[in-house]
Coordinates of C-alpha atoms and ligand atoms in Angstrom, one line a residue:
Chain N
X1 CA -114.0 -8.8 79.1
X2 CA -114.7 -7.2 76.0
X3 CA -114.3 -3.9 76.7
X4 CA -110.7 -5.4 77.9
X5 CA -110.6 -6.7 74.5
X6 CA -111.4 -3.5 72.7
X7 CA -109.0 -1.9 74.7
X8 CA -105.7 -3.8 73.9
X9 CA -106.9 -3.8 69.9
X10 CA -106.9 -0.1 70.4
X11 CA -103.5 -0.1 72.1
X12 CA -102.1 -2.8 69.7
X13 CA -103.4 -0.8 66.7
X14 CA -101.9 3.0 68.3
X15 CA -98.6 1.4 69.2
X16 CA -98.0 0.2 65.6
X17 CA -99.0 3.7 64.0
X18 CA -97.3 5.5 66.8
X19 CA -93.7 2.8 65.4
X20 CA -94.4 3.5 61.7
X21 CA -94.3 7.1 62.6
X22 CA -91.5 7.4 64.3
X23 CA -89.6 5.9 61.8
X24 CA -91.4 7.9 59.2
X25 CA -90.7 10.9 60.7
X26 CA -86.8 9.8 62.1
X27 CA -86.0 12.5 64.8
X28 CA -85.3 12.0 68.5
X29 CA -88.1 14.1 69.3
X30 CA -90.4 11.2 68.3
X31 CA -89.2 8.3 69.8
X32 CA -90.5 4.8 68.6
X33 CA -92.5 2.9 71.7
X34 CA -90.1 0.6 72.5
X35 CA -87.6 3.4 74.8
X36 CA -91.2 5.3 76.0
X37 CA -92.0 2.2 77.2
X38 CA -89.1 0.9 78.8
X39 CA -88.6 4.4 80.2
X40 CA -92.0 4.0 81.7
X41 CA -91.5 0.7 83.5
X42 CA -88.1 1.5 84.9
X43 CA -89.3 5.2 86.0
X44 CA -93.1 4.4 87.5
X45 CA -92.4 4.2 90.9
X46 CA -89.6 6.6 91.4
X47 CA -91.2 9.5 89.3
X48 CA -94.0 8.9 87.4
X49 CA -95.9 7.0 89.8
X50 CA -95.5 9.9 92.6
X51 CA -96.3 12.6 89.9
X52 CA -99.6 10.9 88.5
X53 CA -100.9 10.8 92.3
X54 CA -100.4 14.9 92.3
X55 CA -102.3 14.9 89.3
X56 CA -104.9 13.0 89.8
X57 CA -105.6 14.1 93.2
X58 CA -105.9 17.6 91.4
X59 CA -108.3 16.8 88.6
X60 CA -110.5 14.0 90.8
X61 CA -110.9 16.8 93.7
X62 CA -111.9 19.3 91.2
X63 CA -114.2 17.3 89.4
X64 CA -115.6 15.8 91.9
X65 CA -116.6 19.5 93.4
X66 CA -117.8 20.7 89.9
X67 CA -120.0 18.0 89.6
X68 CA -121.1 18.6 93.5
X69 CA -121.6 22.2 93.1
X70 CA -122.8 22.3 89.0
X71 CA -125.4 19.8 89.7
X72 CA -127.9 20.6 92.5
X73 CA -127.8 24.8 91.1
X74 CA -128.5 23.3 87.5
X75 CA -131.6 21.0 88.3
X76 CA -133.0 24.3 90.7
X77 CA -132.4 26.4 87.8
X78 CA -133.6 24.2 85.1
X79 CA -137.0 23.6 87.6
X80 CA -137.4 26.8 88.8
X81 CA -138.6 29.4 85.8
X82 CA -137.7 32.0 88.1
X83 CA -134.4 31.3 88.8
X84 CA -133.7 30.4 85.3
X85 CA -134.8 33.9 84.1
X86 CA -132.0 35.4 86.3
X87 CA -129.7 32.5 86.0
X88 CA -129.8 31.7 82.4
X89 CA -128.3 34.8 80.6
X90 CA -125.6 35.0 83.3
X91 CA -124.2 31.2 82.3
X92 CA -125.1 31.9 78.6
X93 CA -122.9 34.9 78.7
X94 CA -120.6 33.8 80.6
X95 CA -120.2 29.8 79.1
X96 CA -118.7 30.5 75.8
X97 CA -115.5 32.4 77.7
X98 CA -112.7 29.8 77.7
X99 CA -112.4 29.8 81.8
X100 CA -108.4 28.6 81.0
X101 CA -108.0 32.3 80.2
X102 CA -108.2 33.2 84.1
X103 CA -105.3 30.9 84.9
X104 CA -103.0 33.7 85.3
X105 CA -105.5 35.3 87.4
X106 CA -105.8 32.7 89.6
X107 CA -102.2 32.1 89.7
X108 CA -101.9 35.6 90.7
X109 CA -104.5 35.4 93.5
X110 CA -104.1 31.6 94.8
X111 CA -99.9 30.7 93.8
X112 CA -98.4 28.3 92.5
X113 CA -99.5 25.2 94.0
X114 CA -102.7 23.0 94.1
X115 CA -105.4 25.9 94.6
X116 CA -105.0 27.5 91.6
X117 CA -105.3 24.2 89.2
X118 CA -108.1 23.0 91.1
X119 CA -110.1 26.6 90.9
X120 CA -109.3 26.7 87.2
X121 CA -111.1 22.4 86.7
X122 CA -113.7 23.2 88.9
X123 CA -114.7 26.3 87.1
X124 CA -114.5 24.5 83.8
X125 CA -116.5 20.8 85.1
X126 CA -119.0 23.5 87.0
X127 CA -120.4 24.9 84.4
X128 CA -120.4 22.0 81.8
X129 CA -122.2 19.9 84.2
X130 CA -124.3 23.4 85.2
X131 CA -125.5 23.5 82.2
X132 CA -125.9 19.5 81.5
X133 CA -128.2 19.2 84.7
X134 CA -130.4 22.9 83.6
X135 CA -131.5 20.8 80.6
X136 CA -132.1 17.5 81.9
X137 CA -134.1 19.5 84.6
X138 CA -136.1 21.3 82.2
X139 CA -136.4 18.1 79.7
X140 CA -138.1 15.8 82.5
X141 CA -141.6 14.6 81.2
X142 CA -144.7 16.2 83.1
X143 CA -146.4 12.9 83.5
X144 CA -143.3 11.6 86.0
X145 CA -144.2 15.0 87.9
X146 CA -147.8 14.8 88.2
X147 CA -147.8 11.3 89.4
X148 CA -145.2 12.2 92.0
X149 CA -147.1 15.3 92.9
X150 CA -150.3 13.3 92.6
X151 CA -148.9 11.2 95.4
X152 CA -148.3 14.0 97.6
X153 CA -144.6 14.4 97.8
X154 CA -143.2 17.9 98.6
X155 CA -140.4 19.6 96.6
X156 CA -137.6 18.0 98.3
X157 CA -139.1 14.7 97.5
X158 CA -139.9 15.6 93.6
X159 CA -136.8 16.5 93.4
X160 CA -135.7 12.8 95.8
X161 CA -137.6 11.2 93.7
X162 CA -138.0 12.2 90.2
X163 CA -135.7 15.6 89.0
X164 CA -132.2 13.8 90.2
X165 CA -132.9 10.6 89.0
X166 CA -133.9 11.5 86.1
X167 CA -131.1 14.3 85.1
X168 CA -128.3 11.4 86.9
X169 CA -127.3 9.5 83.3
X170 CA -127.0 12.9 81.7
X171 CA -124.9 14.4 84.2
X172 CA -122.7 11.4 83.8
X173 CA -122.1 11.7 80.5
X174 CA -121.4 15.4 81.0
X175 CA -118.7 14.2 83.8
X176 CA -117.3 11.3 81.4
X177 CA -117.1 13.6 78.3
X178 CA -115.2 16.5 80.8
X179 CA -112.9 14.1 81.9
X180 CA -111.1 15.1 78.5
X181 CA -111.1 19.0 79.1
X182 CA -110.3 18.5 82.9
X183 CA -107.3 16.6 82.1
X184 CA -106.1 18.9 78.9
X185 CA -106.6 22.0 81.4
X186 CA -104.7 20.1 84.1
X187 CA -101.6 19.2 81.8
X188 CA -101.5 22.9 80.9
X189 CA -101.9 24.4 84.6
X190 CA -98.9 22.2 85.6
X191 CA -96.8 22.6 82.9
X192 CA -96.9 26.6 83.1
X193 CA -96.5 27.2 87.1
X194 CA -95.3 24.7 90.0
X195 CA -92.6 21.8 90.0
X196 CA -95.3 18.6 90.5
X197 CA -97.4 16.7 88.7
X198 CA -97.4 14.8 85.0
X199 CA -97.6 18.3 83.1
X200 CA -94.5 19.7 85.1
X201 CA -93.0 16.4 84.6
X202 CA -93.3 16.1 80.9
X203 CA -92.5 20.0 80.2
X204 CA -89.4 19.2 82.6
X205 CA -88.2 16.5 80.2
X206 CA -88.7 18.2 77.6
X207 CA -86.2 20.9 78.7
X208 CA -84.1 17.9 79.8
X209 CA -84.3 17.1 75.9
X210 CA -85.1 13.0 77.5
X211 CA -87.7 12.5 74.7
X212 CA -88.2 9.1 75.5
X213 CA -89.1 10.1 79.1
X214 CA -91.2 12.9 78.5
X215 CA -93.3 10.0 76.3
X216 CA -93.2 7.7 79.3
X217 CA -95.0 11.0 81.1
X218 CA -97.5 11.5 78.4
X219 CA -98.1 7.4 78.6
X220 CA -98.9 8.1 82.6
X221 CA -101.1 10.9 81.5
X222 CA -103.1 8.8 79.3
X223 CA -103.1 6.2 81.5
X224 CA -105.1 8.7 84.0
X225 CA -106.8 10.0 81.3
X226 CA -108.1 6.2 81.0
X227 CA -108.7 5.7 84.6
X228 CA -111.0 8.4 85.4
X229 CA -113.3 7.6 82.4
X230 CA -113.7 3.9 83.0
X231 CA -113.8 4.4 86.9
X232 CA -117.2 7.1 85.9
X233 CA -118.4 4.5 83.1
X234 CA -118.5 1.8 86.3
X235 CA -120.1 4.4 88.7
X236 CA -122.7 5.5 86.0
X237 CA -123.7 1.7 84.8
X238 CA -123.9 0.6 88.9
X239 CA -126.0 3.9 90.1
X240 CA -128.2 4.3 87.0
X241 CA -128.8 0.2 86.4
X242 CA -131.9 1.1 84.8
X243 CA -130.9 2.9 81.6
X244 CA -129.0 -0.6 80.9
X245 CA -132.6 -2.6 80.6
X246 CA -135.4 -3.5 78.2
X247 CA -135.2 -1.1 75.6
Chain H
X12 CA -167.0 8.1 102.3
X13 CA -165.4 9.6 99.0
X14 CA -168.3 11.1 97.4
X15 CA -167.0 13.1 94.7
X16 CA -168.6 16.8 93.9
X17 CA -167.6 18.9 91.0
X18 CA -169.7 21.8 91.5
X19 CA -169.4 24.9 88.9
X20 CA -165.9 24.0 88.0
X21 CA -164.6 26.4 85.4
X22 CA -160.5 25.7 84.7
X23 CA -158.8 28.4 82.2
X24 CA -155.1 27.6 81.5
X25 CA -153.3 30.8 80.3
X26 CA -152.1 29.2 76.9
X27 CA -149.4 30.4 74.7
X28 CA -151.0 33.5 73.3
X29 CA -154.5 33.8 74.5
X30 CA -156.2 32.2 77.7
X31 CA -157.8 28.4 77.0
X32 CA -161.0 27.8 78.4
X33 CA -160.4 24.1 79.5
X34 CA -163.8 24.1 81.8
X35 CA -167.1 26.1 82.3
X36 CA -169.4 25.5 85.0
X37 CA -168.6 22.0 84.8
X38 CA -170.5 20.0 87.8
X39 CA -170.9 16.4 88.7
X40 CA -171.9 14.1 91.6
X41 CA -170.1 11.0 91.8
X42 CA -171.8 9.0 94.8
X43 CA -169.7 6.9 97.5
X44 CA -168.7 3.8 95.8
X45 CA -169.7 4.6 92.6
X46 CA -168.0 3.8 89.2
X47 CA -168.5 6.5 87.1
X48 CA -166.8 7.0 83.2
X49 CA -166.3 10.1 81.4
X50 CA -166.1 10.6 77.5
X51 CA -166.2 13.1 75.3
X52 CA -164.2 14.5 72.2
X53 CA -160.3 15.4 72.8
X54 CA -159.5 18.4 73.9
X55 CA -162.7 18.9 75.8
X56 CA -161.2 19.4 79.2
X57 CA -161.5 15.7 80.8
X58 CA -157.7 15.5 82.2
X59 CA -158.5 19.0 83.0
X60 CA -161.5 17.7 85.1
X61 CA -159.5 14.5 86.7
X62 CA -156.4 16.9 87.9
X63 CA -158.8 19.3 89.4
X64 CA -160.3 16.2 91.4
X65 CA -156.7 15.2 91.8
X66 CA -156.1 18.5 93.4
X67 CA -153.5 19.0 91.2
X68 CA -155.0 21.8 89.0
X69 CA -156.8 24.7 91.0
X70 CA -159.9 26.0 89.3
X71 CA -160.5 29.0 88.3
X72 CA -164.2 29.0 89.5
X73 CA -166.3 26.9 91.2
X74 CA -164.7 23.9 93.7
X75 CA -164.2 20.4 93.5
X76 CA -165.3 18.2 97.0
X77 CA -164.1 15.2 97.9
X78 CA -166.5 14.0 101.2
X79 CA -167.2 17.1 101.7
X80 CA -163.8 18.5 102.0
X81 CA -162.9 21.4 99.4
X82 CA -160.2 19.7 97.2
X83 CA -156.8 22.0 97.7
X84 CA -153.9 19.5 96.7
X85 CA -153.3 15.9 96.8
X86 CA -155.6 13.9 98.9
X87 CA -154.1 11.3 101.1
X88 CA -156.4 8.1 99.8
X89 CA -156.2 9.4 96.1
X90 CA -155.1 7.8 93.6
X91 CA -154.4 9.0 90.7
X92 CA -153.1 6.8 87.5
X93 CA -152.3 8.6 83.9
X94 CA -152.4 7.6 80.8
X95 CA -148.4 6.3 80.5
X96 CA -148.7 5.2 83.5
X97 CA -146.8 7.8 85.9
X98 CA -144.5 4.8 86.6
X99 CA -140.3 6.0 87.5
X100 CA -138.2 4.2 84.7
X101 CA -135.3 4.5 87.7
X102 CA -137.3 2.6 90.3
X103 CA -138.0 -1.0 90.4
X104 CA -141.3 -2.4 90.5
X105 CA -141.5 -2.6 94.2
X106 CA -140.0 1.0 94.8
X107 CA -142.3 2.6 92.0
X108 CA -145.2 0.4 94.0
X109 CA -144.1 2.0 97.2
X110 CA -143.8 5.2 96.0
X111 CA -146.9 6.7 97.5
X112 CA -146.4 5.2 100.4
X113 CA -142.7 6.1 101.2
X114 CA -143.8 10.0 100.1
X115 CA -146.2 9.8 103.2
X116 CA -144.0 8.4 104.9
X117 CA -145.0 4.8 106.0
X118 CA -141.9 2.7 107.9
X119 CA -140.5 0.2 105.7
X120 CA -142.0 -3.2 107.4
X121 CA -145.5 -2.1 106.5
X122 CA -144.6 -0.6 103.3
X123 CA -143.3 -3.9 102.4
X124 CA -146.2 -5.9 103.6
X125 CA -148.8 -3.2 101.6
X126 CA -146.8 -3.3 98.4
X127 CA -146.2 -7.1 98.2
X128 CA -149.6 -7.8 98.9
X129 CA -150.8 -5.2 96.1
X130 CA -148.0 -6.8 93.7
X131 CA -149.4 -10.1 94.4
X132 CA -152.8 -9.0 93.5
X133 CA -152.1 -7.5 89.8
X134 CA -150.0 -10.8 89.3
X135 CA -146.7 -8.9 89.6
X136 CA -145.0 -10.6 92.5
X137 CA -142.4 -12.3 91.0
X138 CA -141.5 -8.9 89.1
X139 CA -140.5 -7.0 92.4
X140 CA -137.2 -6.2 91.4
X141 CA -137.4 -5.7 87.5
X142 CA -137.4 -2.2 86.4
X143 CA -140.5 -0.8 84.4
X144 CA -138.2 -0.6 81.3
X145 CA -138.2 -4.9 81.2
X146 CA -142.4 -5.3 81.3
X147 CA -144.9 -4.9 79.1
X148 CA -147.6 -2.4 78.4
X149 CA -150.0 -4.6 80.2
X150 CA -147.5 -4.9 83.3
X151 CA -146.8 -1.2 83.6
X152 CA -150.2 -0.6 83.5
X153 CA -150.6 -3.7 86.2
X154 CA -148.2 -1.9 88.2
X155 CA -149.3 1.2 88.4
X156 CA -152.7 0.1 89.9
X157 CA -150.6 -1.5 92.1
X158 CA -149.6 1.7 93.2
X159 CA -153.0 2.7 93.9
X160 CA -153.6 -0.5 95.7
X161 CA -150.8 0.0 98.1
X162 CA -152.0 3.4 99.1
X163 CA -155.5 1.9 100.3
X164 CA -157.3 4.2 97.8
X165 CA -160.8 5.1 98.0
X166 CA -160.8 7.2 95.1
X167 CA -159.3 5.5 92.4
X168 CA -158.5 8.7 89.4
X169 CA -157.9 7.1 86.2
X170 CA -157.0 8.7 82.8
X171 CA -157.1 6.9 80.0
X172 CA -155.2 4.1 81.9
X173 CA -155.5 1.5 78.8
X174 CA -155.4 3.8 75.6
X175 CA -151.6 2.9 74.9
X176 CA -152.6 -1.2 75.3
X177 CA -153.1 -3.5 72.7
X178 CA -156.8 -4.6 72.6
X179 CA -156.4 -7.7 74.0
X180 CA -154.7 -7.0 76.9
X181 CA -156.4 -4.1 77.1
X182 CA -160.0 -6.3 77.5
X183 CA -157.7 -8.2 80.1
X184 CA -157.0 -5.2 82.3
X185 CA -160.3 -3.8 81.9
X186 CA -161.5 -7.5 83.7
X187 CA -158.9 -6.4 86.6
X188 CA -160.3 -3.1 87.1
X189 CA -163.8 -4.3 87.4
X190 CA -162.5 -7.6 89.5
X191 CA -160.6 -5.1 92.2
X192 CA -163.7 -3.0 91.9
X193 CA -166.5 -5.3 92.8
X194 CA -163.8 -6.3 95.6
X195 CA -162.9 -3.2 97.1
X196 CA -165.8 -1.2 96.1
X197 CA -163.7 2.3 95.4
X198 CA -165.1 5.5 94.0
X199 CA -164.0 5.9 90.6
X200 CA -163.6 8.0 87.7
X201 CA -162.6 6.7 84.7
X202 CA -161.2 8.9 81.6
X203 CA -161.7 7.2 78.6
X204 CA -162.5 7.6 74.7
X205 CA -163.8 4.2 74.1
X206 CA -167.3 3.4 74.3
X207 CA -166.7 -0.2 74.9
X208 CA -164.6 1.0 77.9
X209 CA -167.1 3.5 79.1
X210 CA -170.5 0.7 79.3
X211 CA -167.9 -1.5 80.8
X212 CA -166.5 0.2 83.7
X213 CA -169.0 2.8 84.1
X214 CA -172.2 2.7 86.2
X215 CA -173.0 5.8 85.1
X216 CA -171.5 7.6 81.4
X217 CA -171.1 11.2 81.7
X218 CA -170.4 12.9 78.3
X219 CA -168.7 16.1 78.3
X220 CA -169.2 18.9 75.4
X221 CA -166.4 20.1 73.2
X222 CA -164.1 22.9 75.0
X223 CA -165.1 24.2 77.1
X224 CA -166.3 21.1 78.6
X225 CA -169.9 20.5 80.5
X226 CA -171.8 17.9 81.2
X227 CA -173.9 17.1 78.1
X228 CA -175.3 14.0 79.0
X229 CA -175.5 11.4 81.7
X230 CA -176.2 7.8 80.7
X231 CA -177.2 5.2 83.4
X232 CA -176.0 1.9 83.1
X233 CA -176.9 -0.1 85.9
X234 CA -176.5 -3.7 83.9
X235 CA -172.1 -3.0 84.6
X236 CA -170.3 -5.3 86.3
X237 CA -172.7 -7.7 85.8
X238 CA -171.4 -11.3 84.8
X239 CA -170.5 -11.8 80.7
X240 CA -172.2 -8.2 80.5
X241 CA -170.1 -7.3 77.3
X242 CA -172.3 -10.2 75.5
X243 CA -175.4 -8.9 76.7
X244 CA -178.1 -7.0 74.1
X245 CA -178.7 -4.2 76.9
X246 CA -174.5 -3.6 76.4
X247 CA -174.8 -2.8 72.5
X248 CA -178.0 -0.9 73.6
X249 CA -175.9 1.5 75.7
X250 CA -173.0 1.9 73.2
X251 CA -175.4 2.5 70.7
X252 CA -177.1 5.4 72.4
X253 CA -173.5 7.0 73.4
X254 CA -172.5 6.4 70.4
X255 CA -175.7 8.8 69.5
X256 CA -174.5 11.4 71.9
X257 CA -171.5 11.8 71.2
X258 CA -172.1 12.4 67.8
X259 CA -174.7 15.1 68.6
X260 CA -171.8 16.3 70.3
X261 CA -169.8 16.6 67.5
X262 CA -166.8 14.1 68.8
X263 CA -166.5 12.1 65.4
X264 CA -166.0 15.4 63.6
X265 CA -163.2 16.3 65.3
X266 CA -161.4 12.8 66.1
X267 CA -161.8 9.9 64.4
X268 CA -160.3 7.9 67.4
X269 CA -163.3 8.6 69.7
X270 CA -165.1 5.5 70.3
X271 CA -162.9 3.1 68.6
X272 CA -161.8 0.3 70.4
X273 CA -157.9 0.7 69.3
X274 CA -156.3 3.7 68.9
Ligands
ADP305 N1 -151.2 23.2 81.0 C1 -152.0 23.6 80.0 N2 -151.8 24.9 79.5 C2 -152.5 25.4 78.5 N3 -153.6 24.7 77.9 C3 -153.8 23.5 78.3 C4 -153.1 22.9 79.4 N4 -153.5 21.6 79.6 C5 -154.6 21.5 78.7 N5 -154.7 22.6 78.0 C6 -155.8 22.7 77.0 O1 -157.0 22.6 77.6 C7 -157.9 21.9 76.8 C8 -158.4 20.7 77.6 O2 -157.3 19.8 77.8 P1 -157.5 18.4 78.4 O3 -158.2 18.5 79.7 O4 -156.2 17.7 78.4 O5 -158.5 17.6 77.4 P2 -158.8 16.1 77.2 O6 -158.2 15.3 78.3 O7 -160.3 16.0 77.2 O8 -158.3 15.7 75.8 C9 -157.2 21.5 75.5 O9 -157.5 22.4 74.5 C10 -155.7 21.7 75.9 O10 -155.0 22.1 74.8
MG306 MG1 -156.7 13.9 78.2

């Protein structure tokens, strides 16, 4: 309820700056709220609506197989000194390269429709939460390992038990805190190749010179933008209750 | 039967730059039953000792046997419980309970029936579902001898289980561990560096050396468990002479902690 709160301050608060801008700055590229919005309402279900479901169905599959394939290979690496010699200079190397710069690659090799966007987010959410789940791996205390291993558990269940638990709240914040790059990456993919999705749509009125609709687009884009994070804040406070007690 | 036999135990860890002797020809008898506590200065190799009981360290030389089995990893009636406690901040206090049991793989209805008997026996039963986050020192602590309990454990591995407790609930736990003890009659080894602790909850008092730990000196102390012991003369007597031992051993010169009650 508060968080509801917080959030229509916020929206209050950027609506008024967002006004006092517009009429600061006076051209029909900047459009005050009022036409954005209306422009939003009366196109949601005929464009905006249809477009946000390509987009999100891009950046949700693509994060969703980052975070499935940058996870497991980040806890073995970060557990496994052997791996991580091998490992670690190859994702040191290759992390600072902005991934983005492959999208005409990709484009090349996969087209111009879903495949190529969804490569480029999963590259990106890959190897932030690669790197996320390597250090939580490497960061867990001995004592929670020698009890475990005290008890008898094999390797699958330290890692059961113990390495995934414990890495799960930072990997969450990895995924919560990529939402932001996933969805900046996305806008950009769409907006440079193929006719779907909020990018294409806003770059398309753009061209169209229909300011106030290409706002209404970038209000659906924050809007997802919104979505994903709260709908990862919910998963991460249900799955890891206990970082939410005592202390 | 879980006689406990250290015999020639020598542990060196490899160390950041040069080798660390942890061990040398460490040995020690503990007998079937037996309650046994082990002091000596810090850093003189006594976790070294209790994970190479535990199975969890392999020695360099000599063997560790556990009735009469050479120790090579974790033993099934084990238990082994560390000084923060080993508990899983991400389990609940029944899960972490049933831990040892769900590793070896126990079906559910008895691992329930285990765990809330054990959780009913440290006084925890109405804190099955909490996480270890929401109790106290003394209720981690509580748990995770509830741990041990589950598991059946006839070989109860303890080190420094009370160190991070307050002194009063620290007196209170150490009146648990003796109750369950005179009850279930366990071989333990308890790691400690109080004295108090040590003529409390040890039948016999081995003292180790400074690294790399021996056996300096055993002291017998056949008046523990006995009821209001703590009050007695013959319990000042024994803290006195370990007291004496230790210092020969040097323990004081190198940590001022050793043999103070609080830490
Ligand atoms: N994993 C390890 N690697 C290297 N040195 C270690 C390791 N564990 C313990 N040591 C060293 O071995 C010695 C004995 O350690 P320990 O058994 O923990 O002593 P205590 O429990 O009596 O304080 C210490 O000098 C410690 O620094
Ligand atoms: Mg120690």
């Amino acid at each position: 309820m508060r968080r509801l709160l917080g959030y229509v301050g916020a929206v209050l608060a950027l609506l008024a700056g967002w006004w006092l801008l517009s009429v600061a700055v006076g051209s029909p590229a900047l459009p005050g709220p009022a036409p954005a919005i209306s422009d939003f309402v009366r196109l949601w279900w005929s464009d905006l609506f249809p477009q946000l479901l390509h987009s999100a169905w891009r950046v949700v599959a693509s994060m969703t197989m980052g975070a499935l394939l940058g996870a497991p290979i980040g806890l073995l690496i970060g557990r496994s000194p052997r791996l991580d010699s091998v490992a670690a200079p190859m994702v040191f190397l290759t992390y600072p390269i902005p991934k983005i710069v492959f999208l005409p690659v990709l484009l090349v090799l996969l087209g111009i429709g879903n495949a190529p966007k969804i490569a480029l987010i999963t590259l990106i959410v890959f190897f932030q939460i690669l790197v996320t789940a390597r250090d939580a791996a490497r960061g867990i205390p001995a004592a929670s390992l020698l009890s475990v291993r005290s008890l008898g558990a094999t390797r699958t269940q330290v890692f059961r038990h113990v390495v995934f638990p414990a890495a799960l709240p930072d990997i969450f914040t990895a995924l919560r805190i990529s939402t932001g790059t996933a969805i900046a990456v996305l806008f950009f993919s769409e907006s440079v190749a193929g006719t779907s999705g909020l990018g294409y749509y806003i770059l398309d009125a753009w061209g169209r010179i229909a300011y106030s609709q290409m706002f209404a687009g970038i209000i659906a884009m924050a809007l997802l933008g919104v979505v994903l994070y709260e709908i990862l804040e919910m998963a991460e406070a249900r799955v890891c209750r206990w970082t939410r007690v005592g202390r | 039967m879980a006689t406990v036999e250290a015999c020639a135990i020598d542990v060196v860890y490899e160390g950041v730059d040069r080798p660390v002797r942890a061990l040398e020809a460490c040995s020690l008898t503990v007998a079937d039953g037996e309650p046994v506590a082990i002091i000596g200065p810090s850093g003189c190799g006594k976790s070294t000792l209790l994970l190479a009981m535990a199975g969890l360290v392999s020695p360099t030389g000599g063997e560790a046997l556990i009735a009469g089995e050479a120790v090579r990893g974790p033993r099934l009636r084990t238990a082994l419980i560390l000084q923060d406690f080993g508990l899983l901040p991400w389990k609940t206090v029944f899960h972490n309970a049933a831990l040892g049991l769900e590793v070896r793989g126990v079906s559910l209805p008895q691992r329930t029936e285990r765990v809330e008997a054990a959780l009913a026996r440290v006084g925890l039963a109405d804190f099955r579902d909490a996480y270890p986050g929401e109790l106290s020192g003394g209720m981690r602590q509580r748990l995770a001898l509830a741990r041990a309990l589950a598991l059946d454990a006839d070989l109860l591995l303890m080190d420094e289980p009370l160190s991070a407790l307050d002194a009063l609930t620290r007196e209170d736990l150490q009146g648990l561990l003796l109750d369950i003890w005179r009850q279930r009659q366990h071989t333990a080894v308890l790691v400690t560096h109080s004295i108090e602790e040590a003529v409390y909850l040890g039948r016999r008092v081995v003292v180790l050396s400074p690294r790399p730990g021996r056996v300096a000196a055993i002291v017998d102390n056949p008046g523990m468990g006995a009821e209001g012991y703590r009050s007695t003369s013959a319990f000042y007597e024994r803290c006195n002479e370990l007291r004496g031992l230790l210092a020969a051993e040097g323990a004081f010169d190198q940590d001022p902690h050793v043999g103070g009650e609080g830490s």
